[in-house]
Amino acid sequence: MFKRSTLSLAILASLASVVVHATDGDTPKTEETSAAPTLGKVVVTAQKREESVQEVPAPITVLSGEKIRDASLQSASEVTRYTPNASAGTTDGHGRPRWWIRGLGTGDQGANTVSPIGIYVDDVYIANISATGFPLFDQERVEVLRGPQGTLWGKNTTGGAINFISRKPTFSPEGYFKVDMGNYANRIVEGAVSDALVDDKLAGRLSFHHQGRDGYTENINDGDDKGALEDDAVRLQLAARVNDNLDANLNVHARHYHDTASYNTVSYGTRPDGTNQFGYSIDPKLGKANFNAKYQAEIDQAGSNLNLVWQLGDLELTSITAFEHFTRDGWTDSDNTPLELQRSYSYADSQQWSQELRLASPRSDRLNWVLGFHYFNEDLQSKNANAALPNVYVPSYYNNVSYDQKTESYAIFGSTTYNFTDDFNVTAGLRWTRETKDIDLERLVNRGAASFGDGHWWQPGNIDSPLIVNATQDESNTWSDYSWDLTPEYRISDNARAYFRYARGFRSGGYNAGVTSQATVAKVDPEYLTSYELGLKSEWFDGRLNANASVFYYDYKDIQLNIVTAVNNQTVSRLANGAQGEAYGAEFELEAIPVQNLHVNFGLGLLHTEFTDYTSGNDDYSGNHFVRAPSVSAVIGADYRIPLNVGGAVILGTDWNTRSRQYFFTNDQSANMRTGGYTLGNARVTYELPGETTRITAYVNNLTDKEYRNHTLPTGYQTAAVMYGDPRTFGVSVTTDF
């Protein structure tokens, strides 16, 4: 059923005697029992209340804040490199991630497209995919939940949910400061400070992050434009003990991101001789770009959320009120050549606010439950322009798609667990969601040859030639439906539990923003997923080994597809649905301390995906694979601590992940539009000074300098663009805790 690479089999063979689990990628704090080290307990809130990750009947990967900091993870998308059957490729530096779990995700970068992977920051749902590439700093942990999470986490969690949890203020002084310097002029400065502002009543925490870096490519068209990025973020939190029964936490945060083509993009001609339509020969040399138009992205984010927790006798009431504002301006040379063939501009402005209320009974009750209400409102404005300015290669043209979309959604949900015996319980959850989306869209095109004024080419007011409307949409639609889960769980022994999870999720409907004519204006219906999963969670050898496994089957219907084609030599990404598909696979996750001071983790994902019924026009793509769904993915890591007689320690660490072939598009799965299998490895050496408060780490990422495709895009005129993953990077960091 699955094709395993030789490397994957070698990894499995090497782990025959030492099995490990990726639940917590960090070297855990150990507990001493007769001088024997054990794995520490990892607490999560995956079911909206605190409990051990090993007690949750669902597949969850957890990364601790220490792991994120020590491994120098820089962008939110990097957490998936420790998670089997998950990926989050990005083609815009640290912006615009593409999230996938078990083959479910979306490559559509339209501002109005929601992902089937729900992204949450401190329990707040972030609707705009482009707003989920934020930097990672001062994190408590990250929880990655695989499989439909529609009951407790919302409608748009068909494939899973990822929750980024910030460290909270403390009533005693603490904090950290970190400096990181590396190649490509990479520099990171981040830190946090926390303390009581009013004894036992009010505490504050201020966290900040700055990263600057040169780009990975040089623009040989002008000889000196190497690209760069700057990423700055700050977060202020205030925690108040209002009284004995009420706690409050206010989180105010902001980010500014600037990118000038820092990523690794190479273009090539698709004709047999390597030229494009005009006979222009493109040398696809890694590290060299060749474009003549502006490449830049500017992102600004700001928001706040207020979390209140009341203790009402034995019950707990939680309120989460949040507001988020996101803007993005982006310019690209769409053809990635020094010829004047294409250029593009995109703008998005999203304002969302949400309110969630949850009432929960004690988890220890024989019958325990969570009831909740969620409200969401978003106002989204978007503009996208494409043009070819007057030149000798192609006729000049101009088009502009602008729209205003308003979304209002509310849901009621509940989940209850009944313990029939000490060893057997059943959890059942149900959520009803109603959502309304209004869109006002207009597409302008030039009539005759386009001519441009001296100002900004992307603004309609700067086009001297007449513009006509060739597509409009003024529409309102409401969708409502149920999602649910049913999970019986049986305790086999004191250290092993088996569960079966039957769940249904859906992703709400929407609109195709990639219109090219009135005929392409479309409403997209909701998609539905039914999941069947059997899992096991267990602990062995007096707490020195955790071993988890799961097998699953997905029945996927009315799939919302991102179809990418070249229309009139312009790259067009449109959203459509109606296809059917299936996915099935298995995951194994293990974690162990085989000997004192050695911590090892391993995760293996096996996956088969297929569109069972997929036609578009006269084309039949049935039998194609899901996007970014490798049949084999494996992660392995180890940390070995060597105590020094003079105090302190040396810590040796490494982690590797391997993935088999992946496809970038649902329709075109030819050799040019996919990536072969690859393996990436990272290594680090840390000197921990006596006192264990200061660490000096030397690290290398992509140790073998592996060249691998992160994305490929048809750009028209018999030209394509390849976005490569990060090359080998290295550096030194110093971290001090206080």
XYZ file of C-alpha atoms in Angstrom:
738
model
C 0.000 0.000 0.000
C 2.895 2.379 0.758
C 6.247 2.810 -0.983
C 8.940 3.393 1.603
C 12.217 5.004 0.652
C 15.482 3.228 1.440
C 16.353 5.959 3.870
C 13.059 5.545 5.714
C 13.705 1.818 6.103
C 17.202 2.549 7.346
C 15.823 4.954 9.925
C 13.325 2.365 11.107
C 16.030 -0.282 11.337
C 18.293 1.972 13.347
C 15.460 2.542 15.805
C 14.701 -1.104 16.380
C 16.262 -0.994 19.799
C 15.388 2.575 20.761
C 11.862 3.764 19.987
C 10.813 7.310 20.657
C 7.810 9.707 20.479
C 7.472 13.247 19.098
C 4.879 14.365 21.632
C 7.312 16.854 23.152
C 10.266 17.660 20.949
C 12.269 19.096 23.851
C 14.552 17.256 26.230
C 12.043 16.928 29.091
C 12.580 17.735 32.697
C 12.940 14.374 34.336
C 11.435 12.975 37.469
C 13.606 10.805 39.701
C 12.298 7.427 40.823
C 15.040 5.307 42.422
C 17.567 7.484 40.517
C 15.986 6.481 37.192
C 15.070 9.348 34.812
C 11.521 9.442 33.473
C 9.669 11.457 30.885
C 7.936 14.495 32.318
C 4.184 14.983 32.146
C 3.102 17.234 29.271
C -0.075 19.216 29.947
C -2.227 20.394 27.011
C -5.581 22.116 26.516
C -6.594 20.251 23.355
C -10.041 19.534 24.837
C -10.408 23.077 26.242
C -9.148 22.149 29.705
C -5.831 21.121 31.155
C -4.925 17.429 31.044
C -1.989 15.198 30.178
C -1.402 14.779 26.451
C -1.218 11.013 27.025
C -4.758 11.076 28.440
C -6.305 12.777 25.390
C -7.867 10.271 22.953
C -6.573 12.021 19.835
C -3.265 12.271 17.946
C -1.402 15.363 19.190
C 2.150 16.576 18.706
C 3.434 19.115 21.232
C 6.484 21.359 20.930
C 7.618 23.046 24.112
C 8.723 26.659 24.213
C 12.236 25.531 25.177
C 12.451 23.356 22.057
C 11.292 26.212 19.845
C 13.852 28.562 21.357
C 16.785 26.126 21.452
C 16.183 24.916 17.876
C 16.008 28.549 16.665
C 12.641 28.089 14.974
C 11.859 31.448 13.395
C 8.454 31.216 11.706
C 5.195 29.574 12.767
C 5.301 27.278 9.735
C 8.466 25.552 11.012
C 6.645 23.643 13.757
C 5.454 21.076 11.208
C 8.993 19.856 10.581
C 8.619 17.866 13.835
C 5.176 16.477 12.960
C 4.574 13.403 10.762
C 2.025 13.819 7.959
C 2.189 17.625 8.241
C 3.820 20.466 6.306
C 3.581 24.226 5.964
C 5.555 25.373 2.954
C 5.836 29.102 2.312
C 6.998 30.917 -0.823
C 7.147 34.372 0.702
C 9.866 34.311 3.348
C 7.946 34.149 6.636
C 4.643 35.182 5.036
C 1.702 33.317 3.521
C 2.183 29.749 4.840
C 0.391 26.843 3.201
C -0.760 24.452 5.939
C -1.362 20.712 5.344
C -2.139 17.833 7.694
C -2.713 14.309 6.351
C -3.093 15.685 2.819
C -5.715 18.279 3.725
C -4.888 21.934 3.078
C -5.125 24.615 0.436
C -2.632 26.200 -1.907
C -4.997 28.998 -2.868
C -3.530 32.285 -1.703
C -6.702 34.326 -2.185
C -7.263 36.507 0.863
C -10.826 35.203 1.175
C -9.870 31.510 1.170
C -9.924 29.867 4.586
C -7.717 26.904 5.365
C -9.102 23.526 6.473
C -6.372 23.657 9.113
C -7.536 25.970 11.883
C -4.748 28.218 13.195
C -5.204 29.595 16.714
C -3.101 31.965 18.795
C -3.918 31.713 22.500
C -7.246 30.081 21.561
C -8.126 32.873 19.083
C -8.967 31.705 15.552
C -7.007 33.513 12.802
C -9.050 33.437 9.593
C -6.631 35.025 7.122
C -3.998 32.470 6.076
C -1.488 35.212 5.289
C -1.689 36.335 8.924
C -0.411 32.979 10.228
C 3.282 33.317 9.350
C 4.137 35.222 12.524
C 7.495 34.756 14.318
C 7.823 32.313 17.191
C 9.033 33.872 20.428
C 8.323 33.488 24.150
C 6.087 30.478 23.569
C 4.758 28.174 26.278
C 4.078 25.399 23.748
C 2.494 24.608 20.391
C -0.165 21.898 20.080
C -0.728 20.241 16.684
C -4.018 18.309 16.560
C -4.459 15.970 13.601
C -7.839 14.991 12.207
C -11.196 16.839 12.208
C -11.584 19.124 15.256
C -14.952 20.614 14.392
C -16.647 20.217 17.788
C -14.398 22.227 20.085
C -12.230 24.084 17.557
C -14.671 25.278 14.917
C -16.002 24.729 11.423
C -12.813 25.269 9.408
C -10.815 22.494 11.049
C -11.537 19.677 8.613
C -7.925 18.571 8.653
C -6.815 19.648 12.118
C -5.965 22.567 14.377
C -2.729 24.184 15.563
C -2.717 26.270 18.739
C 0.195 28.610 19.536
C 0.241 29.338 23.272
C 2.233 32.278 24.650
C 3.967 32.288 28.029
C 1.802 34.087 30.559
C 2.789 36.748 33.117
C 4.222 35.541 36.414
C 4.000 37.060 39.896
C 7.701 36.524 40.511
C 10.570 37.982 38.447
C 11.610 35.961 35.395
C 12.538 36.363 31.766
C 15.150 35.644 29.150
C 17.309 37.365 26.550
C 18.606 35.791 23.353
C 21.011 36.943 20.640
C 21.512 34.878 17.470
C 23.976 35.611 14.639
C 24.383 33.542 11.482
C 25.261 33.462 7.804
C 23.272 35.492 5.247
C 23.663 38.281 7.817
C 20.981 36.629 9.936
C 20.513 38.348 13.295
C 17.903 37.744 15.946
C 17.361 39.591 19.186
C 14.479 38.546 21.392
C 13.520 38.354 25.013
C 10.903 38.704 27.692
C 10.552 40.107 31.191
C 7.787 39.283 33.659
C 7.046 40.357 37.213
C 4.321 41.424 39.609
C 3.100 44.999 39.208
C 0.823 44.804 42.256
C 1.607 42.042 44.735
C -0.672 39.030 44.246
C -3.053 41.176 42.146
C -1.499 42.258 38.864
C 1.432 40.904 36.829
C 2.844 41.943 33.469
C 4.925 40.331 30.744
C 6.627 42.143 27.868
C 8.047 40.064 25.007
C 9.797 41.216 21.839
C 11.398 39.759 18.735
C 13.532 41.153 15.913
C 14.992 39.279 12.980
C 16.891 40.649 10.015
C 18.377 38.617 7.187
C 19.739 38.976 3.681
C 18.042 37.035 0.927
C 19.173 33.690 -0.431
C 19.294 34.896 -4.049
C 21.045 37.633 -5.997
C 19.246 39.475 -8.761
C 21.746 39.276 -11.627
C 19.653 41.723 -13.633
C 20.916 44.658 -11.545
C 23.854 42.969 -9.866
C 23.270 43.998 -6.278
C 19.706 43.272 -5.182
C 20.019 40.262 -2.914
C 16.701 40.588 -1.135
C 16.219 40.835 2.604
C 13.649 40.500 5.327
C 12.953 42.306 8.580
C 10.495 40.843 11.070
C 9.606 42.742 14.255
C 7.001 41.775 16.830
C 6.045 42.743 20.368
C 3.546 41.363 22.878
C 2.381 42.901 26.168
C 0.288 40.889 28.616
C -1.348 41.852 31.885
C -2.662 39.156 34.225
C -5.009 40.152 37.034
C -6.389 38.215 39.968
C -9.579 40.226 40.212
C -10.817 38.166 43.165
C -10.624 34.611 44.444
C -12.933 33.429 41.648
C -11.970 35.577 38.664
C -8.708 35.725 36.692
C -8.108 37.942 33.652
C -5.370 38.083 31.010
C -5.095 40.931 28.495
C -2.863 40.327 25.456
C -1.912 43.232 23.150
C 0.414 42.475 20.233
C 1.756 43.904 16.972
C 4.015 42.897 14.087
C 5.682 44.563 11.102
C 7.211 42.433 8.342
C 9.212 43.639 5.342
C 10.484 41.315 2.608
C 12.290 42.054 -0.660
C 12.481 38.637 -2.324
C 14.452 36.935 0.444
C 13.320 33.503 -0.729
C 15.029 31.164 -3.199
C 13.269 31.526 -6.584
C 14.682 30.238 -9.868
C 12.961 30.468 -13.279
C 13.508 28.287 -16.311
C 12.213 27.881 -19.845
C 10.012 24.853 -20.406
C 10.913 24.285 -24.068
C 13.189 21.288 -24.757
C 16.210 23.559 -25.276
C 15.582 25.376 -21.973
C 14.287 28.576 -23.568
C 10.951 30.300 -23.200
C 8.483 31.345 -25.886
C 10.767 34.156 -27.083
C 13.908 32.043 -27.318
C 15.267 33.582 -24.135
C 17.598 31.158 -22.402
C 17.240 31.043 -18.639
C 20.026 29.504 -16.605
C 18.259 27.909 -13.612
C 21.165 28.397 -11.254
C 20.309 28.186 -7.605
C 21.009 31.408 -5.775
C 20.553 33.575 -8.872
C 17.352 35.451 -9.723
C 16.708 37.513 -12.834
C 13.837 39.975 -12.678
C 13.220 43.595 -13.568
C 10.107 44.480 -11.550
C 9.625 45.246 -7.885
C 9.633 42.307 -5.460
C 8.404 43.339 -2.032
C 5.963 42.401 0.704
C 4.846 44.614 3.593
C 2.763 43.130 6.408
C 1.337 44.873 9.458
C -0.603 43.069 12.172
C -2.061 44.293 15.435
C -4.562 42.821 17.833
C -5.691 42.175 21.353
C -7.580 39.547 23.283
C -9.047 39.472 26.773
C -9.386 36.095 28.461
C -11.534 35.835 31.603
C -11.867 32.710 33.741
C -14.559 32.566 36.472
C -14.831 29.812 39.053
C -18.568 29.365 39.634
C -18.563 26.783 42.391
C -17.548 23.539 40.678
C -18.072 25.044 37.225
C -15.626 27.138 35.199
C -16.733 29.876 32.792
C -14.264 31.112 30.157
C -14.700 34.205 27.986
C -12.344 35.082 25.091
C -12.876 38.421 23.339
C -10.476 39.186 20.480
C -9.790 41.685 17.714
C -7.216 41.299 14.913
C -6.246 43.701 12.120
C -4.048 42.584 9.221
C -2.814 44.383 6.088
C -0.533 43.204 3.315
C 0.951 44.974 0.288
C 2.835 42.798 -2.189
C 4.584 43.371 -5.525
C 6.186 40.716 -7.751
C 7.773 40.267 -11.149
C 5.386 37.495 -12.118
C 7.477 36.112 -15.006
C 10.754 36.155 -13.007
C 12.784 37.197 -16.057
C 14.460 40.480 -17.099
C 11.852 40.695 -19.881
C 8.749 42.851 -19.468
C 6.176 40.053 -19.579
C 4.221 40.231 -16.332
C 4.131 41.988 -13.005
C 1.586 41.791 -10.222
C 0.343 43.597 -7.129
C -1.811 42.389 -4.250
C -3.384 44.130 -1.280
C -5.470 42.799 1.583
C -6.989 44.428 4.650
C -8.700 42.151 7.148
C -10.408 43.143 10.387
C -11.850 40.365 12.500
C -13.329 40.175 15.965
C -14.605 37.170 17.839
C -16.248 36.175 21.091
C -16.225 32.749 22.687
C -17.931 31.609 25.886
C -17.357 28.186 27.461
C -18.831 26.593 30.589
C -17.160 23.420 31.835
C -17.808 20.965 34.635
C -14.965 19.296 36.600
C -13.069 16.769 34.475
C -13.056 14.370 37.425
C -16.876 14.006 37.448
C -18.277 10.750 36.157
C -20.325 12.792 33.684
C -18.349 15.865 32.645
C -19.014 18.323 29.863
C -18.142 21.538 28.026
C -20.782 23.865 26.535
C -19.929 26.875 24.402
C -20.883 29.671 22.027
C -18.660 31.260 19.367
C -19.205 34.416 17.301
C -16.964 35.595 14.447
C -17.094 38.685 12.241
C -14.653 39.709 9.489
C -14.510 42.598 7.032
C -12.063 41.837 4.226
C -10.991 44.135 1.395
C -8.716 42.910 -1.377
C -7.199 44.260 -4.592
C -5.133 42.336 -7.117
C -3.632 43.811 -10.297
C -1.664 42.239 -13.148
C -0.029 44.015 -16.058
C 2.541 43.971 -18.839
C 3.907 47.442 -19.384
C 4.663 48.621 -22.969
C 7.519 46.512 -24.382
C 8.664 44.639 -27.490
C 7.753 41.149 -26.289
C 4.023 41.070 -25.564
C 1.133 43.515 -25.989
C 0.653 45.671 -22.927
C -2.346 44.783 -20.792
C -3.891 45.530 -17.396
C -6.480 43.859 -15.181
C -7.618 44.500 -11.641
C -9.824 42.395 -9.342
C -11.119 44.127 -6.228
C -13.683 42.929 -3.733
C -15.115 43.533 -0.303
C -16.233 40.420 1.575
C -18.031 40.400 4.903
C -18.338 37.240 6.982
C -20.523 36.657 10.016
C -20.592 33.321 11.778
C -21.909 31.938 15.021
C -21.984 28.478 16.547
C -23.131 26.592 19.600
C -21.246 23.489 20.677
C -20.972 20.913 23.392
C -18.890 17.898 24.345
C -19.556 15.417 27.108
C -17.721 12.423 28.532
C -19.406 9.687 30.518
C -17.268 7.232 32.497
C -19.236 3.980 32.451
C -16.509 2.290 34.504
C -13.019 3.180 35.674
C -11.725 1.653 32.428
C -14.322 2.624 29.826
C -15.724 6.002 28.792
C -17.396 7.582 25.782
C -17.022 11.168 24.595
C -19.578 12.721 22.254
C -19.477 16.208 20.765
C -21.758 18.258 18.523
C -21.433 21.706 16.946
C -23.931 23.675 14.857
C -22.597 26.546 12.784
C -24.329 29.204 10.710
C -22.274 31.483 8.474
C -23.169 34.295 6.067
C -20.775 35.730 3.482
C -21.456 38.811 1.352
C -19.191 39.712 -1.552
C -19.033 42.742 -3.819
C -16.514 42.014 -6.609
C -15.461 43.807 -9.764
C -12.853 43.011 -12.425
C -11.488 45.716 -14.717
C -9.569 45.119 -17.953
C -8.075 47.405 -20.567
C -9.792 48.025 -23.888
C -7.194 48.195 -26.621
C -3.491 48.528 -25.824
C -2.931 49.557 -22.230
C -1.007 52.734 -21.557
C 0.311 53.790 -18.170
C 0.975 57.133 -16.552
C 4.038 58.060 -14.556
C 2.632 56.988 -11.187
C 1.959 53.580 -9.668
C 1.111 51.201 -12.490
C -1.202 49.029 -10.328
C -3.693 51.793 -9.557
C -6.652 52.002 -11.975
C -6.494 55.796 -11.895
C -3.019 55.631 -13.414
C -4.133 53.730 -16.531
C -4.519 56.148 -19.444
C -6.343 53.681 -21.693
C -10.091 52.982 -21.219
C -11.007 50.305 -18.683
C -14.117 48.154 -18.869
C -15.790 45.826 -16.376
C -15.666 42.205 -17.547
C -16.823 40.498 -14.325
C -18.933 41.450 -11.319
C -20.406 39.629 -8.345
C -22.767 41.052 -5.749
C -23.973 38.065 -3.783
C -24.883 36.899 -0.304
C -25.092 33.287 0.855
C -25.714 31.546 4.151
C -24.545 28.063 5.054
C -25.346 26.095 8.191
C -24.477 22.569 9.205
C -23.355 20.213 11.959
C -20.008 18.707 12.859
C -19.590 16.004 15.463
C -17.346 13.382 17.041
C -17.943 10.156 18.946
C -15.031 8.585 20.828
C -15.214 5.451 22.989
C -12.018 4.862 24.987
C -10.906 1.752 26.879
C -8.120 1.545 29.442
C -6.292 -1.684 28.662
C -3.985 -1.350 31.652
C -2.592 1.333 33.910
C -0.208 2.361 31.149
C -2.186 1.766 27.927
C -5.418 3.152 26.480
C -7.129 2.441 23.149
C -9.674 4.682 21.460
C -11.830 4.822 18.348
C -12.801 8.239 16.971
C -15.620 8.820 14.491
C -15.786 12.455 13.430
C -17.356 14.680 10.805
C -16.108 18.130 9.874
C -16.814 20.699 7.225
C -15.215 23.767 5.719
C -17.640 26.597 5.027
C -18.517 27.791 1.545
C -17.145 30.875 -0.161
C -16.404 32.571 -3.464
C -13.837 32.220 -6.227
C -11.740 35.401 -6.160
C -9.516 34.329 -9.069
C -12.027 35.370 -11.722
C -10.935 36.059 -15.312
C -14.379 36.662 -16.863
C -18.046 36.654 -15.921
C -18.165 32.940 -16.758
C -15.652 32.190 -13.968
C -17.617 33.994 -11.241
C -18.620 31.227 -8.841
C -19.947 30.349 -5.424
C -18.103 27.502 -3.709
C -20.115 25.112 -1.548
C -18.923 23.657 1.775
C -16.756 20.551 1.800
C -17.246 17.596 4.153
C -14.970 15.028 5.721
C -15.900 11.869 7.599
C -13.064 10.357 9.595
C -12.620 6.940 11.199
C -9.614 6.543 13.475
C -8.286 3.862 15.815
C -5.525 4.814 18.221
C -3.374 3.621 21.085
C -1.511 5.633 23.723
C 0.837 3.925 26.158
C 3.733 4.385 28.579
C 6.379 1.764 29.327
C 9.486 0.986 31.416
C 8.450 3.011 34.448
C 7.845 6.182 32.463
C 10.947 6.038 30.265
C 9.077 5.298 27.028
C 5.872 6.679 25.496
C 4.514 4.828 22.472
C 1.502 6.070 20.494
C -0.005 4.847 17.233
C -3.070 5.497 15.097
C -4.621 4.360 11.821
C -7.263 6.386 9.994
C -9.533 6.535 6.968
C -10.997 9.718 5.431
C -14.050 9.986 3.185
C -13.734 13.453 1.594
C -16.598 15.002 -0.390
C -17.357 18.246 -2.253
C -13.673 19.130 -1.938
C -12.744 22.776 -2.389
C -9.972 22.653 -4.991
C -7.219 25.110 -5.804
C -6.872 24.784 -9.597
C -3.803 26.537 -11.030
C -3.510 27.130 -14.784
C -1.992 29.621 -17.199
C -4.813 31.615 -18.826
C -3.673 33.979 -21.575
C -0.126 33.414 -20.274
C -1.073 34.603 -16.814
C -0.976 32.366 -13.761
C -4.539 31.956 -12.508
C -5.447 30.290 -9.230
C -9.161 29.659 -8.898
C -11.284 27.948 -6.286
C -13.833 25.317 -7.256
C -15.357 22.223 -5.703
C -17.252 19.036 -6.389
C -14.463 16.440 -6.369
C -14.491 13.358 -4.149
C -11.486 11.695 -2.547
C -10.180 9.354 0.092
C -7.147 9.185 2.335
C -5.914 6.518 4.687
C -2.753 5.965 6.616
C -1.011 5.391 9.911
C 1.147 7.316 12.365
C 3.605 6.089 14.957
C 5.073 8.429 17.568
C 7.489 7.441 20.271
C 9.619 9.165 22.892
C 12.201 7.595 25.175
C 15.017 8.100 27.645
C 16.895 4.835 26.906
C 19.840 5.783 29.116
C 20.426 8.613 31.516
C 20.944 12.014 29.821
C 19.803 10.753 26.388
C 16.411 11.822 25.045
C 15.219 10.500 21.683
C 12.078 11.143 19.664
C 10.697 9.572 16.505
C 7.605 9.945 14.369
C 6.549 8.087 11.239
C 3.633 8.942 8.958
C 2.301 6.661 6.192
C -0.295 8.155 3.869
C -2.247 7.255 0.743
C -4.416 9.913 -0.923
C -6.434 9.825 -4.119
C -9.113 11.827 -5.900
C -11.716 9.177 -6.680
C -13.872 11.498 -8.807
C -12.390 14.750 -10.119
C -13.297 16.358 -13.429
C -12.783 19.956 -14.578
C -14.284 20.881 -17.926
C -13.231 18.175 -20.363
C -10.357 17.018 -18.173
C -10.528 14.064 -15.804
C -8.031 14.145 -12.950
C -9.434 11.158 -11.063
C -6.590 9.132 -9.628
C -4.433 12.164 -8.875
C -2.947 12.518 -5.402
C -3.773 15.182 -2.845
C -1.390 18.114 -2.665
C 1.648 17.969 -0.343
C 0.758 14.483 0.839
C 3.937 12.352 0.792
C 3.325 8.645 1.190
C 6.130 8.493 3.769
C 7.218 11.156 6.241
C 9.486 10.525 9.199
C 11.097 12.668 11.893
C 13.821 11.646 14.314
C 15.732 13.620 16.914
C 18.095 13.105 19.812
C 19.674 15.194 22.571
C 22.532 13.926 24.717
C 23.584 15.853 27.800
C 27.184 15.484 29.059
C 27.582 16.913 32.596
C 30.937 18.544 33.264
C 32.942 18.085 36.461
C 33.444 21.849 36.712
C 29.719 22.428 36.465
C 27.471 22.994 33.520
C 27.122 20.613 30.594
C 27.618 20.069 26.887
C 24.471 19.078 24.999
C 24.691 17.439 21.573
C 21.507 17.568 19.504
C 20.284 16.627 16.067
C 16.997 16.153 14.237
C 16.214 14.793 10.765
C 13.091 14.565 8.661
C 12.482 12.748 5.416
C 9.585 13.043 2.974
C 8.808 11.142 -0.191
C 7.481 12.667 -3.441
C 4.942 15.495 -3.161
C 2.679 17.231 -5.670
C 2.005 20.970 -5.700
C -1.267 21.038 -7.663
C -4.389 18.920 -7.843
C -4.613 19.138 -11.638
C -1.057 19.285 -13.032
C 1.023 16.519 -11.477
C 3.678 16.301 -14.197
C 7.379 15.972 -13.387
C 7.899 19.760 -13.524
C 5.126 20.425 -10.988
C 6.229 18.206 -8.128
C 9.222 17.538 -5.915
C 11.084 14.314 -5.376
C 11.748 12.872 -1.963
C 14.320 14.555 0.246
C 15.872 14.384 3.704
C 16.869 17.377 5.819
C 19.052 17.298 8.889
C 19.971 19.809 11.581
C 22.651 19.669 14.264
C 23.589 21.759 17.289
C 26.125 21.822 20.123
C 25.243 23.687 23.318
C 27.478 24.662 26.189
C 25.421 25.214 29.317
C 27.315 27.312 31.841
C 27.355 26.382 35.538
C 24.102 27.453 37.112
C 22.119 26.327 34.037
C 20.916 29.846 33.239
C 23.075 30.661 30.221
C 23.461 28.610 27.040
C 25.767 29.111 24.076
C 24.678 27.146 21.019
C 26.323 26.586 17.646
C 23.907 25.184 15.071
C 23.653 24.135 11.439
C 20.325 23.751 9.633
C 20.042 21.773 6.391
C 23.328 20.158 7.301
C 23.874 18.544 3.877
C 22.858 21.713 1.957
C 20.102 19.738 0.257
C 18.460 21.414 -2.747
C 14.726 20.697 -2.694
C 11.655 22.284 -4.218
C 9.296 24.125 -1.917
C 6.912 25.081 -4.722
C 6.693 25.339 -8.504
C 4.504 27.749 -10.450
C 3.641 27.993 -14.167
C 4.155 31.639 -15.144
C 3.148 31.625 -18.831
C 5.105 32.167 -22.037
C 6.636 28.691 -21.607
C 8.302 29.788 -18.387
C 8.026 28.303 -14.897
C 9.317 29.353 -11.494
C 10.754 27.072 -8.826
C 10.849 28.178 -5.188
C 13.551 26.235 -3.390
C 13.720 25.547 0.313
C 16.251 27.211 2.574
C 19.905 26.382 1.887
C 22.374 25.428 4.596
C 22.360 28.035 7.357
C 24.494 28.190 10.479
C 25.027 30.448 13.418
C 25.676 30.930 17.122
C 23.144 31.957 19.764
C 23.481 33.014 23.388
C 20.479 32.683 25.691
C 20.285 33.819 29.302
C 17.397 33.080 31.651
C 16.845 35.236 34.709
